[in-house]
Short mmCIF file of C-alpha atoms and ligand atoms in Angstrom, two decimals:
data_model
loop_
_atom_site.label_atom_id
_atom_site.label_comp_id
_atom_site.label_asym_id
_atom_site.label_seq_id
_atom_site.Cartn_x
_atom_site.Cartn_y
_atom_site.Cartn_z
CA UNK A 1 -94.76 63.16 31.62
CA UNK A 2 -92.08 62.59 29.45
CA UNK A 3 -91.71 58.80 27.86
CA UNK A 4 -87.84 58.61 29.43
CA UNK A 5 -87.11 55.47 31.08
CA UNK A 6 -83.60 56.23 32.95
CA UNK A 7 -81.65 53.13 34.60
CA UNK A 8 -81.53 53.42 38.58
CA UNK A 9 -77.47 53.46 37.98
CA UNK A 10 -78.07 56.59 35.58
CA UNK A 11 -78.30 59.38 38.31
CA UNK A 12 -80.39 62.71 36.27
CA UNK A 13 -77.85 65.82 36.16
CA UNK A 14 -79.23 68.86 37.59
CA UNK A 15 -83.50 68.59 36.08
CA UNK A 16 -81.86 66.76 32.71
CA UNK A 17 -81.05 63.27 31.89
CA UNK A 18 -77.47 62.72 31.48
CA UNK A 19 -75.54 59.87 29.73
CA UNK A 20 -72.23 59.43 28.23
CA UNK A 21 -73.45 58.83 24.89
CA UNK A 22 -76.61 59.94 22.86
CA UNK A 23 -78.02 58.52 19.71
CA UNK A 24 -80.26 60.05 17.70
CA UNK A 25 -82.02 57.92 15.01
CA UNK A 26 -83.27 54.40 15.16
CA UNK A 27 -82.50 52.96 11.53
CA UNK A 28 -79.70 50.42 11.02
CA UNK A 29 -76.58 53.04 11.62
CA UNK A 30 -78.14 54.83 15.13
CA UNK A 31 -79.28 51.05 16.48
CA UNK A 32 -75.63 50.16 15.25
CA UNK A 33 -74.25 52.62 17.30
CA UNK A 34 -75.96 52.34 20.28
CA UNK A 35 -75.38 48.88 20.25
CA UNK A 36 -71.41 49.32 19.79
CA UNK A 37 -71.34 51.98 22.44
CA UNK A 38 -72.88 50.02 25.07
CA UNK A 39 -70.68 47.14 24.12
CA UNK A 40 -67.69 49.32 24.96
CA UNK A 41 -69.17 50.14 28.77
CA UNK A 42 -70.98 53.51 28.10
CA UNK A 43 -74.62 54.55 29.68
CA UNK A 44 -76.21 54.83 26.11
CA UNK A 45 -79.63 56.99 25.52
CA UNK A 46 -81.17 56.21 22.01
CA UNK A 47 -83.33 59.02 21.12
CA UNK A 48 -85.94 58.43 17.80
CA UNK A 49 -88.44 60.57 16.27
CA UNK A 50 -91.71 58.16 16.51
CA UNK A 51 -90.90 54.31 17.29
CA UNK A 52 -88.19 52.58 17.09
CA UNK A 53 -88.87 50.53 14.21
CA UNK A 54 -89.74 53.56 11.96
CA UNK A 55 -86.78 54.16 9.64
CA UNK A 56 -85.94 53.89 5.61
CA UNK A 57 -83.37 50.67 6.99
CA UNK A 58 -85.93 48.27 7.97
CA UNK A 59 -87.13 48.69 4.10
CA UNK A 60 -84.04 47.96 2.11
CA UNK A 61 -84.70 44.94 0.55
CA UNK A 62 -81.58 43.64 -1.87
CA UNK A 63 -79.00 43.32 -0.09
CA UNK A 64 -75.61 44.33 1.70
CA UNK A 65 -72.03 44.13 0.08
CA UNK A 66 -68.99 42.44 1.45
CA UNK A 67 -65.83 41.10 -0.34
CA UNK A 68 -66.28 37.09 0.28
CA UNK A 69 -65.87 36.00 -3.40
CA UNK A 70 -62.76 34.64 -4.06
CA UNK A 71 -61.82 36.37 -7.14
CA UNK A 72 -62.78 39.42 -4.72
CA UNK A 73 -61.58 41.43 -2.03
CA UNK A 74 -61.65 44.86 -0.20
CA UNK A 75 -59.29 46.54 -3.03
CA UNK A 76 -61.67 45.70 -5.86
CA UNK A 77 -64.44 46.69 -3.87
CA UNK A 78 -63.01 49.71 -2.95
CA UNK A 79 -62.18 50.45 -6.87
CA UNK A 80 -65.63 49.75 -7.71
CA UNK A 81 -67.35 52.26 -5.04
CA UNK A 82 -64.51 55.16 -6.16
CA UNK A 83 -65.06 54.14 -9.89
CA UNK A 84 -69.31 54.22 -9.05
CA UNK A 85 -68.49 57.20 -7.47
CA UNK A 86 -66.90 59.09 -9.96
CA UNK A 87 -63.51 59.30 -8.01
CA UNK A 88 -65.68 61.52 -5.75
CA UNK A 89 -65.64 59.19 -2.48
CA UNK A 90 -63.20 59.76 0.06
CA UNK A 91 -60.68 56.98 -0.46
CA UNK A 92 -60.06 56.50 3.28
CA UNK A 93 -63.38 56.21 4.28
CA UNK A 94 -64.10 53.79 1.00
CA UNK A 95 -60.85 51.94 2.37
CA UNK A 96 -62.83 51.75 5.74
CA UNK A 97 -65.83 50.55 4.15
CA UNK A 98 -64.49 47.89 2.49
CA UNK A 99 -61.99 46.28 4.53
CA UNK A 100 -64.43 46.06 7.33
CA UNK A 101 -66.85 44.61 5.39
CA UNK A 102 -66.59 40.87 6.59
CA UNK A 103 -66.18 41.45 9.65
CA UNK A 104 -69.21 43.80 9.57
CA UNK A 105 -71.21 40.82 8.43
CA UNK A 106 -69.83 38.39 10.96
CA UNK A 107 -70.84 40.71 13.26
CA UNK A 108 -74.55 41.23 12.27
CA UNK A 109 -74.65 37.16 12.24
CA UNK A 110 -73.21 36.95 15.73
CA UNK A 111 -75.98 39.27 16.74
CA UNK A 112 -78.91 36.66 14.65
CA UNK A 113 -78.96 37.91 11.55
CA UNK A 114 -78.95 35.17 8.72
CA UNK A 115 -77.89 35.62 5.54
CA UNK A 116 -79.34 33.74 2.31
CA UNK A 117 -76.73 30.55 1.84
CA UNK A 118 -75.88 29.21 -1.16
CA UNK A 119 -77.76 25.79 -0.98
CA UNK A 120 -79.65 25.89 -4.42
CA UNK A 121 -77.95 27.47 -7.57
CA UNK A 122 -80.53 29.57 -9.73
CA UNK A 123 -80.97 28.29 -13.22
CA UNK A 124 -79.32 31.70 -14.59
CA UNK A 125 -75.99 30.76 -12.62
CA UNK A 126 -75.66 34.36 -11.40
CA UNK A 127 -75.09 33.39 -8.27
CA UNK A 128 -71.18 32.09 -7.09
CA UNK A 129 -71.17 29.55 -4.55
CA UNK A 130 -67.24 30.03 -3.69
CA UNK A 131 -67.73 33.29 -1.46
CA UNK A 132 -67.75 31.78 2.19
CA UNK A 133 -71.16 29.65 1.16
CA UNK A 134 -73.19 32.95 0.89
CA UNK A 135 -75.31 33.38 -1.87
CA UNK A 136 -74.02 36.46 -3.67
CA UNK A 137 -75.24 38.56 -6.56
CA UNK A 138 -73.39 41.23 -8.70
CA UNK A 139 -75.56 44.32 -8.18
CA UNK A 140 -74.81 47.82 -10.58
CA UNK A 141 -71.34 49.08 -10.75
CA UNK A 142 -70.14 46.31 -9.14
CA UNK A 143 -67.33 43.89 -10.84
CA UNK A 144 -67.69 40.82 -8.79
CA UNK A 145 -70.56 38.72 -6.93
CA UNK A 146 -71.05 40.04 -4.04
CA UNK A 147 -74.00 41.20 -2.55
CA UNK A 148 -75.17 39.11 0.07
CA UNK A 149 -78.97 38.42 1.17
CA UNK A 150 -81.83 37.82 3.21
CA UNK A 151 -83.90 36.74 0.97
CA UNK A 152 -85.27 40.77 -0.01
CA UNK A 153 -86.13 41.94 2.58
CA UNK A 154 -82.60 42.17 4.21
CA UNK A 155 -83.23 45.83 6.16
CA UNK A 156 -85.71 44.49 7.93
CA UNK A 157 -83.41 41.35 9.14
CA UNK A 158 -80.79 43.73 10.61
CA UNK A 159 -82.51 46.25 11.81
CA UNK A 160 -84.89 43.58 13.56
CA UNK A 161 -81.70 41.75 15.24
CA UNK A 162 -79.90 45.37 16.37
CA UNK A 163 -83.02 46.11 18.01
CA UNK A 164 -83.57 43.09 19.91
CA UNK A 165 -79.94 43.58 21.22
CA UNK A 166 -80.03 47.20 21.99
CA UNK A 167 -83.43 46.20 23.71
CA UNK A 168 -82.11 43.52 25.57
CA UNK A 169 -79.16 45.90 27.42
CA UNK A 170 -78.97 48.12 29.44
CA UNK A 171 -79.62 51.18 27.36
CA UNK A 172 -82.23 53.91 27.34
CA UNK A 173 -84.93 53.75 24.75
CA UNK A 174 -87.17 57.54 24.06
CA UNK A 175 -89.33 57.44 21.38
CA UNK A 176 -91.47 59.74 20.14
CA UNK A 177 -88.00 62.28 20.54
CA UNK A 178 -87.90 64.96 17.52
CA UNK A 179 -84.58 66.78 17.77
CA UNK A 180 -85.02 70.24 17.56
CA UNK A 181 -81.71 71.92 19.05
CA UNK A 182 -78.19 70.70 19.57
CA UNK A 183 -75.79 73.01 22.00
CA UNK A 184 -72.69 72.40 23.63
CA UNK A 185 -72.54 72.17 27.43
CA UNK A 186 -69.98 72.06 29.97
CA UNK A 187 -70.02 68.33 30.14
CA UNK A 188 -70.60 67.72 25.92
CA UNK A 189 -73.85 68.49 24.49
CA UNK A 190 -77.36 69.05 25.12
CA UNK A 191 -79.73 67.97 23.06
CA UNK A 192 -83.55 69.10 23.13
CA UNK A 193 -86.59 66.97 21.99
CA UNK A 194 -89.97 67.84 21.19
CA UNK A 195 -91.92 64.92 22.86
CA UNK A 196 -95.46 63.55 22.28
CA UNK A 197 -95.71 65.65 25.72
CA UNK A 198 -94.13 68.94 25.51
CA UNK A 199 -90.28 69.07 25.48
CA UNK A 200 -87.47 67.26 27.07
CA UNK A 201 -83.60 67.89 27.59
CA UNK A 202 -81.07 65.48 27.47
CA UNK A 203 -76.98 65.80 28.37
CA UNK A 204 -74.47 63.79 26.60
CA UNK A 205 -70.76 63.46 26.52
CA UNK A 206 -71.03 62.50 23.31
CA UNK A 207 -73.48 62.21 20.71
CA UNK A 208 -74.10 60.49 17.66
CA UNK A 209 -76.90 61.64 14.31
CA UNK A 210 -77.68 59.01 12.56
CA UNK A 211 -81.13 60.30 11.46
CA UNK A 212 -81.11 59.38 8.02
CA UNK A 213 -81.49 61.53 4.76
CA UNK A 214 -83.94 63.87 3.66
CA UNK A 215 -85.61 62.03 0.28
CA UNK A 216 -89.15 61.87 1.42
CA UNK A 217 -89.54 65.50 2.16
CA UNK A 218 -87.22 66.36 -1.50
CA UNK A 219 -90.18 64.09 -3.10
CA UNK A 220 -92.55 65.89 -1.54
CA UNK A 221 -91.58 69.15 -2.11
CA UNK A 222 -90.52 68.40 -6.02
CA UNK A 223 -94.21 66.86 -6.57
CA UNK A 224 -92.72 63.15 -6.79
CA UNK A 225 -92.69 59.51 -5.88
CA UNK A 226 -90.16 58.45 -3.46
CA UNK A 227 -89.10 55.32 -1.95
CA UNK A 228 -88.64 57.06 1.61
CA UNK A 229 -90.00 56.34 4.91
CA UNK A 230 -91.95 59.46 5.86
CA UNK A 231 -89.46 60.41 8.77
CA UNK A 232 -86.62 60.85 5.73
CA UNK A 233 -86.93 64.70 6.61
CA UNK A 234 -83.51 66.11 6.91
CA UNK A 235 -84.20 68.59 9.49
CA UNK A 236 -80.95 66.86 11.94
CA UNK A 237 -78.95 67.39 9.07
CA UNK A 238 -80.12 71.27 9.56
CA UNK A 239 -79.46 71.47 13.49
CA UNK A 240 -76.00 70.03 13.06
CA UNK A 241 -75.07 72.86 10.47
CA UNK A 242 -76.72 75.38 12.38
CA UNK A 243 -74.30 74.19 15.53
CA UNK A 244 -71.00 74.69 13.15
CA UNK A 245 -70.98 70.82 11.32
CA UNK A 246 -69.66 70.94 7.98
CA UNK A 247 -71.60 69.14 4.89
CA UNK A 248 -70.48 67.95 1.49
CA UNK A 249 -72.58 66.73 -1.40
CA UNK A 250 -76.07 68.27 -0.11
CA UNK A 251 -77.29 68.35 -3.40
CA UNK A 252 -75.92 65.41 -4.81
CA UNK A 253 -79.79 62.98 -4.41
CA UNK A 254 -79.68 59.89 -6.00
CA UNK A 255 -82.50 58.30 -8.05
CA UNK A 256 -83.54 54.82 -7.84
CA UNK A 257 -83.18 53.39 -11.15
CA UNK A 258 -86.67 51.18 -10.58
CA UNK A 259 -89.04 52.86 -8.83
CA UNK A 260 -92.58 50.79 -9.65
CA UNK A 261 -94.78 52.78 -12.06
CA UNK A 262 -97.73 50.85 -12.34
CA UNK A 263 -99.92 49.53 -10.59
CA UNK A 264 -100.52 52.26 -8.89
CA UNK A 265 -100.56 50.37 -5.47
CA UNK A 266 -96.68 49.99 -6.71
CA UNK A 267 -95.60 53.41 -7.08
CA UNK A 268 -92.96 54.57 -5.18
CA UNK A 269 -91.69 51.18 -4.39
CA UNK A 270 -88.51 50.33 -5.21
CA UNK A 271 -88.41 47.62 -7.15
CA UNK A 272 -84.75 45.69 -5.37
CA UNK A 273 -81.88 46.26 -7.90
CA UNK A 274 -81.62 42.43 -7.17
CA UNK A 275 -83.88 41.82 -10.30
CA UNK A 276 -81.42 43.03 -12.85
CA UNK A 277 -78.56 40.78 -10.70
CA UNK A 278 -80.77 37.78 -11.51
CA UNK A 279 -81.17 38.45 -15.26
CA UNK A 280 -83.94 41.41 -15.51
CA UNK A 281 -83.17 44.11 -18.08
CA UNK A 282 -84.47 47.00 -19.31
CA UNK A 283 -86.67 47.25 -22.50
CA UNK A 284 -87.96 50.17 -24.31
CA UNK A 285 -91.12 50.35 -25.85
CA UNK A 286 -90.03 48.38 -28.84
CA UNK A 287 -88.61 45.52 -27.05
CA UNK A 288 -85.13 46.82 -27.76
CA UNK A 289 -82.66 47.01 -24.49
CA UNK A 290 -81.12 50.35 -24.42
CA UNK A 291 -78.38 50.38 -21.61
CA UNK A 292 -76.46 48.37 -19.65
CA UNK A 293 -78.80 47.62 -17.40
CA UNK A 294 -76.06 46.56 -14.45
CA UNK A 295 -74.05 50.05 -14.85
CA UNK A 296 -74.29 52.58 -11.89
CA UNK A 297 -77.40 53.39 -10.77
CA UNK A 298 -76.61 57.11 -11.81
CA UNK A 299 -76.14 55.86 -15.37
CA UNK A 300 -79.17 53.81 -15.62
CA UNK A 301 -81.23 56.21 -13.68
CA UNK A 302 -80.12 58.58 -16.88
CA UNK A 303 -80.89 56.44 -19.53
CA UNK A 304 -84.15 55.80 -18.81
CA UNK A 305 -84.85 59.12 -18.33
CA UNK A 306 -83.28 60.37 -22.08
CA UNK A 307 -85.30 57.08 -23.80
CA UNK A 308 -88.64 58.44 -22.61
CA UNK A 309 -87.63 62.14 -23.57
CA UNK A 310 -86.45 60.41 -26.90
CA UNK A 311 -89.97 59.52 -27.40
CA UNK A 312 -89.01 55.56 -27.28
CA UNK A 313 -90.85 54.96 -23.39
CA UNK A 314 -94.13 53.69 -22.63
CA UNK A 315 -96.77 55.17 -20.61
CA UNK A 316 -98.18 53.31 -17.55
CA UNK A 317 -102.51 53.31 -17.59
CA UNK A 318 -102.10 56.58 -15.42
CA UNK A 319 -100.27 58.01 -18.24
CA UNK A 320 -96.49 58.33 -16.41
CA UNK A 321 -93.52 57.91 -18.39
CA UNK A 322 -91.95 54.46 -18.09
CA UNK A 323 -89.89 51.90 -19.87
CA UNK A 324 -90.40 48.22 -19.27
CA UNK A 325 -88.61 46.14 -16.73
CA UNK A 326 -88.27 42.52 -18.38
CA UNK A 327 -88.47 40.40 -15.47
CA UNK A 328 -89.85 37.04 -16.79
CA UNK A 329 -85.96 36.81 -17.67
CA UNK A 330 -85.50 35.91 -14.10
CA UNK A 331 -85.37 32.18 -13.12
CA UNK A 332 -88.74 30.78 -11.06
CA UNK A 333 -85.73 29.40 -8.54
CA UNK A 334 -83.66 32.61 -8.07
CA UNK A 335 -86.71 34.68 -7.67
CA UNK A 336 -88.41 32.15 -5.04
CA UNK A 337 -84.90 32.36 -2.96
CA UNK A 338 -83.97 36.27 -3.41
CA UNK A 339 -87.80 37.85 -4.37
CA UNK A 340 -89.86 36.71 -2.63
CA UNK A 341 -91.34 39.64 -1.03
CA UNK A 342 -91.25 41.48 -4.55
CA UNK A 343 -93.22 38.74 -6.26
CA UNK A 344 -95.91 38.69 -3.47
CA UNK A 345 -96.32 42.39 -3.68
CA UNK A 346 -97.09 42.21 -7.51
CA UNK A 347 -98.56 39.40 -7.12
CA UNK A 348 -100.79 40.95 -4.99
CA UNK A 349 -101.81 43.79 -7.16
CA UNK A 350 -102.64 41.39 -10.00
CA UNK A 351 -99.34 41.48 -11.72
CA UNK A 352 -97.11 38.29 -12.15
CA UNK A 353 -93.84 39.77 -13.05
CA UNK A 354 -92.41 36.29 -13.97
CA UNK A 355 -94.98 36.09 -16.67
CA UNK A 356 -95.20 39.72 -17.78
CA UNK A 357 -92.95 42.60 -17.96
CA UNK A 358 -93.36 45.51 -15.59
CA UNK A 359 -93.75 49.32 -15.74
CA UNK A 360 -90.47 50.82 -13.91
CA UNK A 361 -89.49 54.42 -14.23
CA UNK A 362 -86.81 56.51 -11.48
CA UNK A 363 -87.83 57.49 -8.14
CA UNK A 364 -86.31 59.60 -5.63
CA UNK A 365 -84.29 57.36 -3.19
CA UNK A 366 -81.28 58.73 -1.14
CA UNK A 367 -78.82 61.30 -0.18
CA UNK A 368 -75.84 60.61 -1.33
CA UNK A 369 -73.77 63.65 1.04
CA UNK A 370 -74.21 64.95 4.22
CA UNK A 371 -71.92 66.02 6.98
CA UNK A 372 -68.11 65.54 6.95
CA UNK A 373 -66.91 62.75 9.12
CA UNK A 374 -63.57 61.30 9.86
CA UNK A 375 -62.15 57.33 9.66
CA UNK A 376 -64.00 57.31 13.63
CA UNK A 377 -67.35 59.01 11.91
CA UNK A 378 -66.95 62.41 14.10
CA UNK A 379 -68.07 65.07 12.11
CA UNK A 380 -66.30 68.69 12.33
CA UNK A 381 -67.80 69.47 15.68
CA UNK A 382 -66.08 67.73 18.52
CA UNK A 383 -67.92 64.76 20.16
CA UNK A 384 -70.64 64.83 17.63
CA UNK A 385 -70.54 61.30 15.54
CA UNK A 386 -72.53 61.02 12.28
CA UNK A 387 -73.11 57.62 10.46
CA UNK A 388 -75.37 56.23 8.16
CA UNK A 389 -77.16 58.41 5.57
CA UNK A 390 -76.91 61.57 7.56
CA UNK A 391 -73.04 61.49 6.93
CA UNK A 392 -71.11 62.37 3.49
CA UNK A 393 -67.81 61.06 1.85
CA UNK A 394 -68.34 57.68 1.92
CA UNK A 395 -70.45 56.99 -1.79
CA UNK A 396 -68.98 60.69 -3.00
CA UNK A 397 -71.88 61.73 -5.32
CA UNK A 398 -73.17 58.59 -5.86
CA UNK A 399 -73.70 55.08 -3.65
CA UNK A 400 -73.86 51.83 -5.35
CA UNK A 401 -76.65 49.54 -4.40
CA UNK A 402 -76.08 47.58 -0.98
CA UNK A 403 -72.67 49.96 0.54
CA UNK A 404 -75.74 52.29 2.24
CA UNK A 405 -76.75 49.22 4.83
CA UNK A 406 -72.83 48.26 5.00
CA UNK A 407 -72.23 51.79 5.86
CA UNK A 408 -74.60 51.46 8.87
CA UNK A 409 -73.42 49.16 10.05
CA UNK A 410 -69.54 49.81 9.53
CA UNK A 411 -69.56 53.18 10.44
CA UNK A 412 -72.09 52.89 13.35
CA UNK A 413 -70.09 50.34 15.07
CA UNK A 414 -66.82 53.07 15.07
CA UNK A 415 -69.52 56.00 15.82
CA UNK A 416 -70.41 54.02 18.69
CA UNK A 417 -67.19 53.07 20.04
CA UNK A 418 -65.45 56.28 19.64
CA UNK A 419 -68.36 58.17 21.51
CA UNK A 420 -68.20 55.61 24.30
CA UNK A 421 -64.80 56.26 24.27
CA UNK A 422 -65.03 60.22 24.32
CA UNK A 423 -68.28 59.93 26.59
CA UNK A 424 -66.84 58.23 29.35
CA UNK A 425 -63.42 61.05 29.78
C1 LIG B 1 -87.06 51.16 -0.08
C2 LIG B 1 -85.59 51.21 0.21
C3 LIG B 1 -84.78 50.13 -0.17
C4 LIG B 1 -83.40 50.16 0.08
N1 LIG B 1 -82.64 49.08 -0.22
C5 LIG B 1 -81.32 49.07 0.14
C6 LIG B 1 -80.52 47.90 -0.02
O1 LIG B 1 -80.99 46.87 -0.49
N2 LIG B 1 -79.23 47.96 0.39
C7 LIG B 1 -78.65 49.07 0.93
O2 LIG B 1 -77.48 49.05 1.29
N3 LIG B 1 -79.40 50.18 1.10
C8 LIG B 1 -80.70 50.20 0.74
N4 LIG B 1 -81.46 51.33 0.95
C9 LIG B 1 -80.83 52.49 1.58
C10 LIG B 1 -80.67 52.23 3.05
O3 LIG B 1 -81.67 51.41 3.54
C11 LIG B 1 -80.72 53.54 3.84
O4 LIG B 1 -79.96 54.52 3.24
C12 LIG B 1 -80.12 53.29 5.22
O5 LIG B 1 -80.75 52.18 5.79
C13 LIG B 1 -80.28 54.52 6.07
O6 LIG B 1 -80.05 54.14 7.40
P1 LIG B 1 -79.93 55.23 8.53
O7 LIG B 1 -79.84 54.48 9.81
O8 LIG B 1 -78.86 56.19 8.19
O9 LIG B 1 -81.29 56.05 8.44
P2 LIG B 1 -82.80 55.56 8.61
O10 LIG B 1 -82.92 54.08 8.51
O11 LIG B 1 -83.59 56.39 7.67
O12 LIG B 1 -83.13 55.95 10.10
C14 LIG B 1 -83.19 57.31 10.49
C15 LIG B 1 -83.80 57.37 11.87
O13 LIG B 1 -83.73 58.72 12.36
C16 LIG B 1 -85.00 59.08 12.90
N5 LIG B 1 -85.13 60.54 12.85
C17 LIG B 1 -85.29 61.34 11.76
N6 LIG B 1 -85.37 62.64 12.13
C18 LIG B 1 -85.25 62.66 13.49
C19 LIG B 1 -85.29 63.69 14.48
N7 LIG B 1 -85.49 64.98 14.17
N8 LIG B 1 -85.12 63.35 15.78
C20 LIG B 1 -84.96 62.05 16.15
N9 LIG B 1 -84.94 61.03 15.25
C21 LIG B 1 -85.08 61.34 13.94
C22 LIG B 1 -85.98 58.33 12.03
O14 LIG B 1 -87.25 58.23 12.61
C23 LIG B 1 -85.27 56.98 11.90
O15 LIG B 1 -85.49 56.17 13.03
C24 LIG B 1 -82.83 51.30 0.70
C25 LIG B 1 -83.65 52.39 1.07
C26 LIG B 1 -85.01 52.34 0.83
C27 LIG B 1 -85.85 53.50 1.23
#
């Protein structure tokens, strides 16, 4: 038996489940699109490797970027991911990104998510209170204030309201669905699964891959830490290019700039760039701050990385290379408000990083290509849609902190409509 649960009004084609639009991947992009594509009328399938709620989205912690400020808008923003970028982004997808960006978020709140006002100021004044009452922070690369919040743990918040909507429609949930094979068909695509039982088939007008990046199986096979959920394998990006979908940036991977070092309960973790936004910076091992520690996480990453080879690190009790992470900089009433889950993690493991710097060293986090997509997020093959962090173009070589959960969310919501769309002819 396989786990599909079809509607009575979604009639099987031939010995295969048909629908007009297929999802693969349940992190914030696929649950995006499946959402948007119901929305717009289409029977909607969401295939996902294990459960539902296993994805990298429902970890991201700091935060999601929108233009809200007023000495802000979608241009700067836009100049900010191309400059991050290197120039390497594609503009029109950056202009997409951007300009949709409110609306994005007024969308998420309209489906429960709610985002961190600004009711208390933190005693380090990074926070503006004139950008439409949210509480924003300037996160690296970034010119302006305005990363918005759920406290930190802000994946988890949308990926937790999507769900609940996709769950409460009409669509088709099948977990425990590993791609394996994408073809065409007469009436799309067909897409086949290994299941917890065996295998399973499934027809689609349309389909959209939004099955995330491949970081935790790069860690793994480079002998590293990594921030990644362990589905973060990479193989949909393979089946798509093995059906004809073209790929940019493959090897561009991007390196969290704080990945926790020590203890070693904390390794791995990614400490939320949100720390630096409320005042941490980064110390060598004589106290001395070596870079800007708000620059592009690419930057950063690097300069971290030439201080230890320079000799001027510290090592963690494990003996890693590390450099300190001054967090007692940070404000007892902006961490309350924006780490709170941070604080109780070190906390936790005997650390109090408002008292104490902490041991912080790259980890890594994310893949900054993938396959080619258009302003509607349809790859090179026709009727295949690719958003999230399966899809390239949108960061070029290098995303700043909080555009990867925007993305999702911007990109699903076209993926979605434009398969519904191309599902249902
Ligand atoms: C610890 C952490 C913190 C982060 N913090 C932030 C942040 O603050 N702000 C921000 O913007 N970004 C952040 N990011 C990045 C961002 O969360 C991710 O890049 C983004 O959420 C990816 O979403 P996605 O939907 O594309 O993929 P994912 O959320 O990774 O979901 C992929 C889905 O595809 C499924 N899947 C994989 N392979 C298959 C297969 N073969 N068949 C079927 N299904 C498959 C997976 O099980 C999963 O459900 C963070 C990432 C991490 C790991």
């Amino acid at each position: 038996m396989t786990e599909i649960r079809i509607c009575a009004s979604i009639p099987p084609m031939r010995d295969r489940a048909s629908f007009d639009v297929l999802v693969i991947g349940s992190g914030a992009a696929g649950l995006a699109a499946a959402v948007s594509a119901e929305r717009a009328g289409a029977s909607v399938a969401l295939a996902t490797k294990t459960t539902l709620q296993a994805c990298n989205s429902a970890k991201a912690q700091g935060g999601i970027q929108a233009a809200f400020g007023d000495d802000d808008s979608p241009e700067i923003h836009a100049e900010d991911v191309m400059r991050s970028s290197h120039e390497t982004a594609n503009p029109r997808l950056v202009e997409v990104l951007t300009s949709e960006a409110p609306s994005a978020i007024h969308w998420l709140e309209e489906l429960g998510v709610e985002f961190t006002r600004q009711g208390s100021a933190g005693a380090n004044g990074q926070a503006h209170s004139r950008a439409g009452g949210y509480r924003v922070a300037r996160c690296g690369g970034a010119t302006r204030h305005r990363l918005l919040q759920v406290g930190d743990r802000t994946g988890h918040a949308i990926t937790k309201a999507l769900r609940e909507r996709y769950e409460g429609g009409h669509g088709v949930e099948l977990p425990h669905h590993a791609l394996r094979v994408l073809a065409p068909s007469d009436g799309g695509w067909v897409a086949s699964f290994d299941t917890k039982d065996g295998s399973a088939d499934v027809e689609a007008g349309a389909v959209v891959l939004a099955a995330g990046g491949r970081c935790f199986a790069e860690a793994g096979e480079r002998g590293e830490l990594s921030t990644n959920h362990p589905n973060a394998t990479g193989e949909v990006t393979r089946i798509a290019m093995a059906a004809g979908a073209e790929t940019r940036d493959l090897d561009a991977l991007q390196y969290h700039p704080n990945g926790g070092a020590w203890p070693s309960t904390m390794q791995g973790y990614s400490i939320p760039e949100t720390t630096r936004a409320y005042g941490a910076v980064l110390r060598n091992a004589a106290g001395e701050e070596f870079t800007d520690s708000l620059g592009p996480r690419d930057a950063v990453s690097a300069a971290i990385v030439a201080e230890v080879e320079k000799g001027k690190g510290v090592e963690t009790p494990d003996r890693r290379p590390a450099v300190w992470l001054d967090t007692t900089r940070i404000s007892p009433e902006d961490a309350e408000i924006s780490l709170p889950y941070m604080l109780r993690r070190y906390r936790g493991a005997g650390i109090d990083p408002l008292a104490e710097p902490i041991y912080t060293y790259p980890v890594l986090h994310y893949q900054n290509g993938g396959l080619v997509i258009d302003e509607h997020a349809e790859t090179t093959l026709e009727g295949v849609f690719a958003c999230g962090e399966i899809a390239g173009g949108t960061h070029g070589r290098n995303r700043m902190m909080g555009n990867s959960l925007l993305e999702c969310t911007v990109f699903g919501r076209r993926a979605g409509k434009a398969a519904a769309e191309r599902g249902r002819s």
